[in-house]
C-alpha positions as a LaTeX table, in Angstrom:
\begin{tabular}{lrrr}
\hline
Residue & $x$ (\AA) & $y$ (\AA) & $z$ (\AA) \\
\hline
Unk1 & 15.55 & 79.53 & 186.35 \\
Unk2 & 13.25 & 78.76 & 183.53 \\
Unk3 & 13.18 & 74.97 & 182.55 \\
Unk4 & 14.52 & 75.25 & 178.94 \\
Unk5 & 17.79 & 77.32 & 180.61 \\
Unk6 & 18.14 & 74.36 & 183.31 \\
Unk7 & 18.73 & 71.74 & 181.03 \\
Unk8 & 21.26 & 73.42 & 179.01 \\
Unk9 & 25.21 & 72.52 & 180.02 \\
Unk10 & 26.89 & 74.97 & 181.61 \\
Unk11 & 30.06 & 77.21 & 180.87 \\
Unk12 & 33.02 & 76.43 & 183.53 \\
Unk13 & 33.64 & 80.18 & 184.09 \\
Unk14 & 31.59 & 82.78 & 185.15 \\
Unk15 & 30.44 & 85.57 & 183.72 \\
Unk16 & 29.90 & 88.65 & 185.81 \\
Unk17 & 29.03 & 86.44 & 188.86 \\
Unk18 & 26.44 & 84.62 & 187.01 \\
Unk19 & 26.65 & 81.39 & 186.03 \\
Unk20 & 26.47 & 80.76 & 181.78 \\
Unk21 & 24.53 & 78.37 & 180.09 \\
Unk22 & 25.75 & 76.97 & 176.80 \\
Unk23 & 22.56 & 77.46 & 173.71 \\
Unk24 & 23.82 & 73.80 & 172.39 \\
Unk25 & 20.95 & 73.10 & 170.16 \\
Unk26 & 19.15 & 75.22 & 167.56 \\
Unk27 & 15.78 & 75.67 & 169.38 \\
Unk28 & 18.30 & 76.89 & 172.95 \\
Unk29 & 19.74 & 79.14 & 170.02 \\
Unk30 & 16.59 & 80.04 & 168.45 \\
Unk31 & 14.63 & 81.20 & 171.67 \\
Unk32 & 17.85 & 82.24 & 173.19 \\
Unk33 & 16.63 & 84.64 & 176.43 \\
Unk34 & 13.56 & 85.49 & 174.77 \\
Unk35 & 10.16 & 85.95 & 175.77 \\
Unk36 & 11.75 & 85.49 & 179.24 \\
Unk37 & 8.90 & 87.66 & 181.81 \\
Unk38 & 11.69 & 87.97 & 184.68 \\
Unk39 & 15.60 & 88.66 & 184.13 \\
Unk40 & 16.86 & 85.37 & 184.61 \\
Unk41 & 20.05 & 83.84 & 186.94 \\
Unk42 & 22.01 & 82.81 & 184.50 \\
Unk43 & 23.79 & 84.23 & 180.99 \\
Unk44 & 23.59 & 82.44 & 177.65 \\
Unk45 & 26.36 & 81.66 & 175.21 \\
Unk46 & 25.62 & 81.14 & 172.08 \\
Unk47 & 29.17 & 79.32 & 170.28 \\
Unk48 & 29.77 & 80.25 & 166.64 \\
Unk49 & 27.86 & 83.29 & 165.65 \\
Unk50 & 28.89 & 87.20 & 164.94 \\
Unk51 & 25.25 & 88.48 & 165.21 \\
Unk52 & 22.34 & 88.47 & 167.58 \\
Unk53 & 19.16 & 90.24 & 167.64 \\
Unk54 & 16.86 & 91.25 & 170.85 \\
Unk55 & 13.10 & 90.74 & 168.95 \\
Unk56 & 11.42 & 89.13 & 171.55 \\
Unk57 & 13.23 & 90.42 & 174.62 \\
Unk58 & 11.25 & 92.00 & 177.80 \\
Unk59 & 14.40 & 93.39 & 178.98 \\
Unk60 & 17.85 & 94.95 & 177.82 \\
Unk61 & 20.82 & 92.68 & 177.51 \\
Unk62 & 24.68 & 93.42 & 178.20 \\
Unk63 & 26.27 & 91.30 & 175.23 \\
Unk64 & 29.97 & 89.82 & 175.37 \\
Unk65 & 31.60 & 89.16 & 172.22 \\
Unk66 & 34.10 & 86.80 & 172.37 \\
Unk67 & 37.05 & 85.54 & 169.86 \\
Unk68 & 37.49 & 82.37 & 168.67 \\
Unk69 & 40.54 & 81.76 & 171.48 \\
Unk70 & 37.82 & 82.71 & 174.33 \\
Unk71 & 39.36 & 86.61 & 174.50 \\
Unk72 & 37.01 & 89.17 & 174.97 \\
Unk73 & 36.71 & 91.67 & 171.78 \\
Unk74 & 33.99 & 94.11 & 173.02 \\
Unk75 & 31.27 & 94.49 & 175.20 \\
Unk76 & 28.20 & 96.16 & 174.49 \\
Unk77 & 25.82 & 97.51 & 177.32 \\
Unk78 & 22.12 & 98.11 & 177.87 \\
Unk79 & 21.38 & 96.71 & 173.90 \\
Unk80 & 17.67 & 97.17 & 174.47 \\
Unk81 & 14.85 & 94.99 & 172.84 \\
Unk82 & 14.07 & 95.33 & 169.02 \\
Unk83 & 18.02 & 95.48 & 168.06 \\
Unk84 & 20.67 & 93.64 & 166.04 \\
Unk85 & 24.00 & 93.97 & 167.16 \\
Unk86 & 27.01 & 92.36 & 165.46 \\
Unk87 & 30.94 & 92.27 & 165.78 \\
Unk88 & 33.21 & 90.71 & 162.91 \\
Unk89 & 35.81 & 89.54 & 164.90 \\
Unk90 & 33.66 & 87.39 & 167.11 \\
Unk91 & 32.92 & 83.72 & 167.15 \\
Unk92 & 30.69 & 83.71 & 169.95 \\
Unk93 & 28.32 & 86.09 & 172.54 \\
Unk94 & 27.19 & 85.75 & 175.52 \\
Unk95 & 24.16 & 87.45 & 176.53 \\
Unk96 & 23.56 & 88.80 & 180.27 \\
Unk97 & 20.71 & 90.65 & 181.60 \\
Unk98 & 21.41 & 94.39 & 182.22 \\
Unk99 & 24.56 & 95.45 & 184.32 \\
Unk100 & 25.63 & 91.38 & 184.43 \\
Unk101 & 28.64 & 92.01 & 182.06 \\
Unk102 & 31.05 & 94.88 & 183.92 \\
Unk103 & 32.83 & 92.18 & 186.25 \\
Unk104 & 34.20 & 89.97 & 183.49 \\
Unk105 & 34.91 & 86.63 & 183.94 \\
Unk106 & 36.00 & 85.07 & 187.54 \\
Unk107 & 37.73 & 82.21 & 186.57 \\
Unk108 & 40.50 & 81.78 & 184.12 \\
Unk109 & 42.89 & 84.01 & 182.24 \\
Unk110 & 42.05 & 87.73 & 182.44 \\
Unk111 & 40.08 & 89.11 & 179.58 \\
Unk112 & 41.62 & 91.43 & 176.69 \\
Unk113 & 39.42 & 93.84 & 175.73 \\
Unk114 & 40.05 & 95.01 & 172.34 \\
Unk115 & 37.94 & 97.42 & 169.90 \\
Unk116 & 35.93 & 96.30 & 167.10 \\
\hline
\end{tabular}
């Protein structure tokens, strides 16, 4: 795992089988999974945001949009580099390499999955 994903905290759930790191500071938010050269172990939230973009990325990303009370509002698959993607109803996303995001979560209340 690259250093700047180490030293990030970590969700308590997992995502998909992978474990989530939390982007809790603007540059973790900033850089996000970018520039990245391998897909890495781990999945990054990043709290309070409806938009992301994929400038920078080396590979495609599953994306999990997530309401303010944690539910899940829509997943989008394979978004591949040089995108934006948005949902309205989201107050957070969590970003997961390629074919990371079909398990859902493995810990805690089951995920509703509802259409944006």
């Amino acid at each position: 795992m690259p250093p700047r994903l180490r030293r990030l905290p970590t969700l308590p759930a997992r995502v998909g089988g992978m474990e989530v790191r939390i982007a809790a500071t603007p540059r973790a938010r900033l850089l996000g999974l970018a520039r990245l050269t391998a897909r890495p172990a781990c999945g990054l939230m990043l709290p309070r945001t409806r938009s992301v973009h994929t400038f920078g990325m080396r590979f495609a990303l599953d994306l999990v949009w997530l309401a303010a009370d944690g539910r899940v509002v829509r997943i989008d698959v394979g978004v591949p580099p040089r995108r934006l993607r948005s949902c309205r109803r989201a107050r957070a996303v969590v970003e997961l390499p390629t074919g990371d995001a079909g398990a859902g979560p493995e810990s805690g209340p089951a995920p509703t999955t509802v259409e944006d």
